[in-house]
């Protein structure tokens, strides 16, 4: 597929990483939204949407951010694509610090980092034809295509399973699944390296959802795409991810490869989350080994101190209210931020407790994984 | 609207009045539009007893929500053309007057909706809205009704109900709001509770709480529950029987166990194959259903599912011309499919089951 | 809630200051931009026979040669403590609140405003009552019977109401009901002189209805649109599902939400009208603020025009403030957050 001249899209002087190398790394990422109140609209507090994230994304993998509403996963996605500017912390893409790049300096990078949105209705301009929508990135980035934009767009449409004849149609003529395909075609136009997909299938019907999930997987293997998937549906996440980061109130509480996260979750929140998902299997109904969390997620304006999960955790003890557990590696590739991890060997428990005692002050700045 | 079938013979009439607590017979809900008639529900029948839970599963546009709204009599007169019979404890709701149905709404049958924020009036306190629901059907003073509202809030697990009764919906979290909605729906102790996607707007841990609550309350109140959802996991949790809908018709109906262990209809297979599973390590690929659901104005000839079905060619053209009836294949398992039992068993055992 | 209240009141006061400053600037700057010098302005305040020097002297005495902000400061001061106008031959005292002094009629503007305000207020309040009741009522009926013959005819009438100007409907109704049938008062009487409320209403009924027709039409369309929207809201479906009577569903659940945006517009309209219903008062020769403004404009009597403008601005700001506060009463989401 050579629809677009995509060679050397990177920043000059930057060596492009190969598969398995680090594409994106995030260090101590923080985003607080100020709250203003009272007569003078003084800042009285902040929504601590994202509060100290450290992780990296290797080329070719799918990293999923999961969590419930208010955990900061969407904000993280917007920070990674720099639709938002972080309050502090660093976002490094292909060796270049993009944390505070201006709109103008971000522009060349927008080719490499693209976003897919949840709402296939809201993100397409109803007055533009499909051709114009999918071809827009070429115009914006002044990219010349070999056989003209129209040909390139038609190839993209075919690639995502639409017909080239759809070029002159309008978004309202399409079903939800097809609209999401249009959105994906637009995203692919410039052959991005990283795609941040915010709930890409959650607005779709089950049967259509599967089509789009398969499409995303096919495209990934065909173009060596790297995905950061933001989702709340843990079943979909289990299917698409290589690694999963579980977020709770602006923090990553557990980060592990798919297999070990789903089979041996260590953070109690992950355990509860997995156990809450209804399973389409009536035999499981009889089992009453469920963990039911009480109450709701606390407000990110005033999150609980230390371990933010301690207010709902059945294992919580005094230490959880005073010392924040650092996100430490308890098994190869499996990091968890808990004083009393589940599914852990005695050695792993000791590691967790030692890490907390060792340096509670620096627990906010864990080394990158 | 059809006239109630009044027979001279008493016995015939009694049978006609429905044996089950809720007895829906050949319900059709059509909406005439400029582009043609939208056949949202096109002939469905089912029965439901007190204490049992029916799950209605389908994708958007399958007619599952329209079915529930027509049971509740919530369609605008003149907009929808409704035919068939809906017997609630022997009384046909379709031939009853609007006023009679209104008196039943909230009292004998109640409903909870998907998005509790938009489903509650933003200007009235939660307590006021529950009191209102209670006092429509019970001639009691405001004080008594308020006490009842506090009891209901307490029953659905809202902490400090005597204080929260005076809060406004926007001061509640999503889960609390849905609890309050449930309190409101159950305030008159209805015999039938319809829950339309009750947990779709909620987070997964809260969803689990609400599903538990619905199950507990059903046991306590011994009501009949219809749960409408697109999520097969949710019905597996709650439902005793499941009806799968496609393009306005039921295509499969059976006990929940049979739907998950021995599904018979290719569409049901498609739904199961489309769903990623949280309880298993991933299979290579999901098996989606090809194409998209049909327009309800132009439902395909014959079996509505035939353009998307991988087995339609096995039926010698019947799939494209003849609409399959919903027939009992034994043990109360109903399916509307032209495939022969042998072909169906073979397809399930060899093509579908191993890949799930 | 208290912070919200205080913030709104402070906002209103600040807004009033800005409005007076801008209005003042326009009235005193625009003639200058148009090429009129301070002397040209002052020439209006002295006799026609006055010489150039005399005029200039007057201009200096009246402060027209001072910078704009000094003049504005003097004006604001006059609002609170009164002002002396020394224009040469004599000094005129304008007691507080001094809204300016008309040299044409040789009297302060404020007493005129006080005199005429009740007429305008009567007109506005009566008309507002009529248009609210009929407009909102029509809107509800139309929305509930959407697409029916009744709805279409009501909306046609409403369209006519929006499109027909007051001097047309006013004159037409005057010629039919007043001059033709003799049912209502003829124009030109001062309703405030009436000896009892019945006569007051008799004098005003035709202007009320004429003015209300215009607004009722707009409100009917607004209410209809609002009701159509809210009746499709989920909470209305919930209200029905509870088994409430259709009447309770419409009045308690539908209308309450549909009315909130109308409240905003009502506040603005009422505030604007209190500044003078110019066309209506002119058509019916009612001695209100609107008519006063027209007469002053024709006579080029700027201080009077400024006075009326400021009064109008005051009422608009006040009405806005009241609407803001009412909003908090109606919508708890505004109150608590």
Tab-separated table of N, CA, C and O in Angstrom, chain B residues 69 72 74 76 98 102 105-107 109-111 113 115 118-124 128-130 132-133 136-137 168 170-171 181 184, chain C residues 228 231-246 248 251-254 256-257 260 330-337:
chain	number	residue	atom	x	y	z
B	69	UNK	N	-42.033	-0.669	26.041
B	69	UNK	CA	-42.840	0.553	26.095
B	69	UNK	C	-44.293	0.268	25.760
B	69	UNK	O	-45.194	0.892	26.313
B	72	UNK	N	-46.057	-1.142	28.759
B	72	UNK	CA	-46.348	-0.074	29.713
B	72	UNK	C	-47.378	0.922	29.171
B	72	UNK	O	-47.826	1.807	29.891
B	74	UNK	N	-46.761	3.196	26.894
B	74	UNK	CA	-46.098	4.497	26.863
B	74	UNK	C	-45.935	5.049	25.448
B	74	UNK	O	-45.302	6.068	25.255
B	76	UNK	N	-47.189	6.990	22.216
B	76	UNK	CA	-48.171	8.042	22.000
B	76	UNK	C	-49.324	7.502	21.169
B	76	UNK	O	-49.101	6.816	20.167
B	98	UNK	N	-57.070	4.100	27.936
B	98	UNK	CA	-55.804	4.716	28.354
B	98	UNK	C	-55.800	5.000	29.854
B	98	UNK	O	-54.778	4.896	30.509
B	102	UNK	N	-53.241	3.661	32.611
B	102	UNK	CA	-52.514	4.606	33.451
B	102	UNK	C	-52.575	4.201	34.923
B	102	UNK	O	-51.591	4.291	35.648
B	105	UNK	N	-50.088	1.555	35.530
B	105	UNK	CA	-48.693	1.983	35.423
B	105	UNK	C	-48.189	2.493	36.760
B	105	UNK	O	-48.823	3.313	37.388
B	106	UNK	N	-47.044	2.009	37.158
B	106	UNK	CA	-46.497	2.465	38.430
B	106	UNK	C	-47.028	1.659	39.591
B	106	UNK	O	-46.358	1.492	40.593
B	107	UNK	N	-48.257	1.133	39.464
B	107	UNK	CA	-48.822	0.367	40.563
B	107	UNK	C	-48.598	-1.127	40.378
B	107	UNK	O	-48.023	-1.796	41.221
B	109	UNK	N	-47.351	-2.386	37.269
B	109	UNK	CA	-46.158	-2.591	36.445
B	109	UNK	C	-45.321	-1.309	36.490
B	109	UNK	O	-45.848	-0.210	36.446
B	110	UNK	N	-44.026	-1.478	36.630
B	110	UNK	CA	-43.156	-0.308	36.755
B	110	UNK	C	-41.930	-0.530	35.888
B	110	UNK	O	-41.640	-1.639	35.463
B	111	UNK	N	-41.226	0.571	35.650
B	111	UNK	CA	-40.119	0.464	34.714
B	111	UNK	C	-38.929	1.275	35.202
B	111	UNK	O	-39.091	2.342	35.787
B	113	UNK	N	-35.117	2.835	33.766
B	113	UNK	CA	-34.560	3.177	32.463
B	113	UNK	C	-33.034	3.180	32.491
B	113	UNK	O	-32.397	3.105	33.537
B	115	UNK	N	-30.632	5.575	31.554
B	115	UNK	CA	-29.819	6.661	32.078
B	115	UNK	C	-30.553	7.351	33.220
B	115	UNK	O	-31.446	8.152	32.991
B	118	UNK	N	-30.952	11.380	33.186
B	118	UNK	CA	-31.955	12.035	32.357
B	118	UNK	C	-33.353	11.512	32.669
B	118	UNK	O	-34.334	12.149	32.333
B	119	UNK	N	-33.444	10.368	33.333
B	119	UNK	CA	-34.761	9.817	33.615
B	119	UNK	C	-35.391	10.409	34.866
B	119	UNK	O	-36.543	10.138	35.164
B	120	UNK	N	-34.629	11.205	35.617
B	120	UNK	CA	-35.241	11.862	36.777
B	120	UNK	C	-35.324	13.354	36.499
B	120	UNK	O	-34.460	13.927	35.837
B	121	UNK	N	-36.374	13.965	37.020
B	121	UNK	CA	-36.547	15.388	36.757
B	121	UNK	C	-35.515	16.189	37.542
B	121	UNK	O	-35.410	16.048	38.753
B	122	UNK	N	-34.740	17.027	36.845
B	122	UNK	CA	-33.648	17.721	37.530
B	122	UNK	C	-34.112	18.744	38.564
B	122	UNK	O	-33.336	19.132	39.436
B	123	UNK	N	-35.368	19.188	38.490
B	123	UNK	CA	-35.815	20.284	39.359
B	123	UNK	C	-36.452	19.806	40.664
B	123	UNK	O	-36.730	20.608	41.547
B	124	UNK	N	-36.750	18.519	40.754
B	124	UNK	CA	-37.403	18.023	41.969
B	124	UNK	C	-36.464	17.127	42.762
B	124	UNK	O	-35.648	16.416	42.170
B	128	UNK	N	-39.166	13.866	46.551
B	128	UNK	CA	-40.394	14.377	45.951
B	128	UNK	C	-40.858	13.452	44.837
B	128	UNK	O	-42.047	13.163	44.704
B	129	UNK	N	-39.904	12.968	44.036
B	129	UNK	CA	-40.276	12.146	42.891
B	129	UNK	C	-40.768	10.764	43.316
B	129	UNK	O	-41.635	10.182	42.664
B	130	UNK	N	-40.223	10.271	44.415
B	130	UNK	CA	-40.721	8.979	44.914
B	130	UNK	C	-42.095	9.162	45.556
B	130	UNK	O	-43.020	8.376	45.332
B	132	UNK	N	-44.255	11.348	44.839
B	132	UNK	CA	-45.215	11.547	43.759
B	132	UNK	C	-45.684	10.191	43.206
B	132	UNK	O	-46.879	9.959	43.025
B	133	UNK	N	-44.698	9.315	42.972
B	133	UNK	CA	-45.039	7.995	42.428
B	133	UNK	C	-45.938	7.218	43.390
B	133	UNK	O	-46.854	6.509	42.981
B	136	UNK	N	-49.691	8.838	43.696
B	136	UNK	CA	-50.636	8.697	42.574
B	136	UNK	C	-51.559	7.521	42.833
B	136	UNK	O	-52.737	7.558	42.515
B	137	UNK	N	-50.993	6.470	43.403
B	137	UNK	CA	-51.768	5.232	43.531
B	137	UNK	C	-52.203	4.934	44.964
B	137	UNK	O	-52.919	3.982	45.191
B	168	UNK	N	-31.178	16.486	45.393
B	168	UNK	CA	-31.585	16.495	43.986
B	168	UNK	C	-30.808	15.427	43.222
B	168	UNK	O	-29.695	15.063	43.622
B	170	UNK	N	-28.951	15.445	40.699
B	170	UNK	CA	-27.583	15.731	40.272
B	170	UNK	C	-26.594	15.656	41.436
B	170	UNK	O	-25.396	15.672	41.225
B	171	UNK	N	-27.114	15.574	42.644
B	171	UNK	CA	-26.215	15.439	43.789
B	171	UNK	C	-25.888	13.978	44.093
B	171	UNK	O	-25.096	13.694	44.966
B	181	UNK	N	-33.930	5.337	41.319
B	181	UNK	CA	-34.918	4.987	40.291
B	181	UNK	C	-35.614	3.675	40.654
B	181	UNK	O	-36.832	3.531	40.491
B	184	UNK	N	-38.037	4.208	43.344
B	184	UNK	CA	-39.240	4.840	42.823
B	184	UNK	C	-40.126	3.813	42.119
B	184	UNK	O	-41.337	3.776	42.333
C	228	UNK	N	-42.259	20.774	22.979
C	228	UNK	CA	-42.006	19.626	22.103
C	228	UNK	C	-40.709	18.951	22.516
C	228	UNK	O	-40.592	17.727	22.505
C	231	UNK	N	-41.167	17.369	26.232
C	231	UNK	CA	-42.083	16.233	26.301
C	231	UNK	C	-41.424	14.962	25.753
C	231	UNK	O	-41.934	13.868	25.949
C	232	UNK	N	-40.307	15.126	25.060
C	232	UNK	CA	-39.566	13.957	24.602
C	232	UNK	C	-38.444	13.565	25.556
C	232	UNK	O	-37.697	12.638	25.286
C	233	UNK	N	-38.297	14.311	26.639
C	233	UNK	CA	-37.225	14.016	27.582
C	233	UNK	C	-37.513	12.700	28.317
C	233	UNK	O	-38.666	12.311	28.486
C	234	UNK	N	-36.440	12.100	28.776
C	234	UNK	CA	-36.583	10.842	29.510
C	234	UNK	C	-37.408	11.021	30.781
C	234	UNK	O	-38.184	10.159	31.160
C	235	UNK	N	-37.237	12.172	31.454
C	235	UNK	CA	-37.943	12.313	32.739
C	235	UNK	C	-39.448	12.440	32.556
C	235	UNK	O	-40.214	12.119	33.462
C	236	UNK	N	-39.872	12.885	31.384
C	236	UNK	CA	-41.309	12.930	31.116
C	236	UNK	C	-41.837	11.504	30.929
C	236	UNK	O	-42.904	11.150	31.423
C	237	UNK	N	-41.029	10.678	30.253
C	237	UNK	CA	-41.389	9.268	30.104
C	237	UNK	C	-41.475	8.604	31.482
C	237	UNK	O	-42.393	7.835	31.760
C	238	UNK	N	-40.518	8.949	32.353
C	238	UNK	CA	-40.562	8.405	33.709
C	238	UNK	C	-41.840	8.821	34.423
C	238	UNK	O	-42.483	8.011	35.088
C	239	UNK	N	-42.205	10.096	34.272
C	239	UNK	CA	-43.413	10.593	34.931
C	239	UNK	C	-44.629	9.809	34.455
C	239	UNK	O	-45.494	9.442	35.245
C	240	UNK	N	-44.674	9.529	33.154
C	240	UNK	CA	-45.785	8.723	32.628
C	240	UNK	C	-45.729	7.306	33.190
C	240	UNK	O	-46.750	6.733	33.558
C	241	UNK	N	-44.513	6.777	33.247
C	241	UNK	CA	-44.359	5.395	33.723
C	241	UNK	C	-44.802	5.254	35.172
C	241	UNK	O	-45.169	4.176	35.615
C	242	UNK	N	-44.758	6.355	35.928
C	242	UNK	CA	-45.221	6.313	37.308
C	242	UNK	C	-46.737	6.245	37.391
C	242	UNK	O	-47.294	5.992	38.452
C	243	UNK	N	-47.391	6.539	36.258
C	243	UNK	CA	-48.847	6.507	36.253
C	243	UNK	C	-49.476	7.860	36.562
C	243	UNK	O	-50.653	7.930	36.893
C	244	UNK	N	-48.700	8.923	36.453
C	244	UNK	CA	-49.287	10.250	36.660
C	244	UNK	C	-50.307	10.524	35.559
C	244	UNK	O	-50.186	10.006	34.443
C	245	UNK	N	-51.283	11.350	35.887
C	245	UNK	CA	-52.247	11.732	34.853
C	245	UNK	C	-51.523	12.596	33.831
C	245	UNK	O	-50.532	13.252	34.149
C	246	UNK	N	-52.049	12.589	32.612
C	246	UNK	CA	-51.394	13.343	31.548
C	246	UNK	C	-51.277	14.818	31.931
C	246	UNK	O	-50.292	15.484	31.623
C	248	UNK	N	-50.879	16.090	34.946
C	248	UNK	CA	-49.754	16.274	35.866
C	248	UNK	C	-48.428	16.147	35.125
C	248	UNK	O	-47.467	16.878	35.392
C	251	UNK	N	-48.089	19.546	33.135
C	251	UNK	CA	-47.932	20.755	33.924
C	251	UNK	C	-46.737	20.683	34.883
C	251	UNK	O	-45.973	21.623	34.989
C	252	UNK	N	-46.592	19.565	35.564
C	252	UNK	CA	-45.537	19.493	36.579
C	252	UNK	C	-44.173	19.166	35.997
C	252	UNK	O	-43.157	19.676	36.444
C	253	UNK	N	-44.165	18.271	35.027
C	253	UNK	CA	-42.868	17.796	34.540
C	253	UNK	C	-42.450	18.442	33.230
C	253	UNK	O	-41.308	18.827	33.069
C	254	UNK	N	-43.394	18.557	32.294
C	254	UNK	CA	-43.032	19.140	31.005
C	254	UNK	C	-42.861	20.645	31.086
C	254	UNK	O	-41.792	21.184	30.804
C	256	UNK	N	-42.620	22.803	33.501
C	256	UNK	CA	-41.648	23.406	34.416
C	256	UNK	C	-40.292	23.556	33.738
C	256	UNK	O	-39.619	24.564	33.891
C	257	UNK	N	-39.884	22.541	32.983
C	257	UNK	CA	-38.597	22.645	32.299
C	257	UNK	C	-38.677	23.543	31.082
C	257	UNK	O	-37.758	24.291	30.792
C	260	UNK	N	-38.262	27.423	31.747
C	260	UNK	CA	-37.038	28.084	32.218
C	260	UNK	C	-36.401	28.979	31.167
C	260	UNK	O	-36.085	30.119	31.480
C	330	UNK	N	-35.690	28.260	40.544
C	330	UNK	CA	-36.336	27.239	39.719
C	330	UNK	C	-35.453	26.008	39.555
C	330	UNK	O	-35.904	24.882	39.709
C	331	UNK	N	-34.179	26.228	39.254
C	331	UNK	CA	-33.302	25.106	38.913
C	331	UNK	C	-32.291	24.861	40.026
C	331	UNK	O	-31.361	25.646	40.217
C	332	UNK	N	-32.478	23.771	40.762
C	332	UNK	CA	-31.581	23.513	41.888
C	332	UNK	C	-30.132	23.312	41.468
C	332	UNK	O	-29.225	23.480	42.271
C	333	UNK	N	-29.921	22.980	40.191
C	333	UNK	CA	-28.539	22.764	39.760
C	333	UNK	C	-27.752	24.066	39.771
C	333	UNK	O	-26.547	24.080	39.879
C	334	UNK	N	-28.465	25.201	39.619
C	334	UNK	CA	-27.803	26.500	39.688
C	334	UNK	C	-27.497	26.846	41.142
C	334	UNK	O	-26.455	27.379	41.473
C	335	UNK	N	-28.466	26.489	41.995
C	335	UNK	CA	-28.382	26.854	43.399
C	335	UNK	C	-27.251	26.116	44.101
C	335	UNK	O	-26.454	26.697	44.821
C	336	UNK	N	-27.231	24.799	43.909
C	336	UNK	CA	-26.290	23.980	44.664
C	336	UNK	C	-25.212	23.478	43.731
C	336	UNK	O	-25.450	22.564	42.956
C	337	UNK	N	-24.062	24.088	43.802
C	337	UNK	CA	-22.924	23.525	43.056
C	337	UNK	C	-21.705	24.370	43.321
C	337	UNK	O	-21.808	25.510	43.627
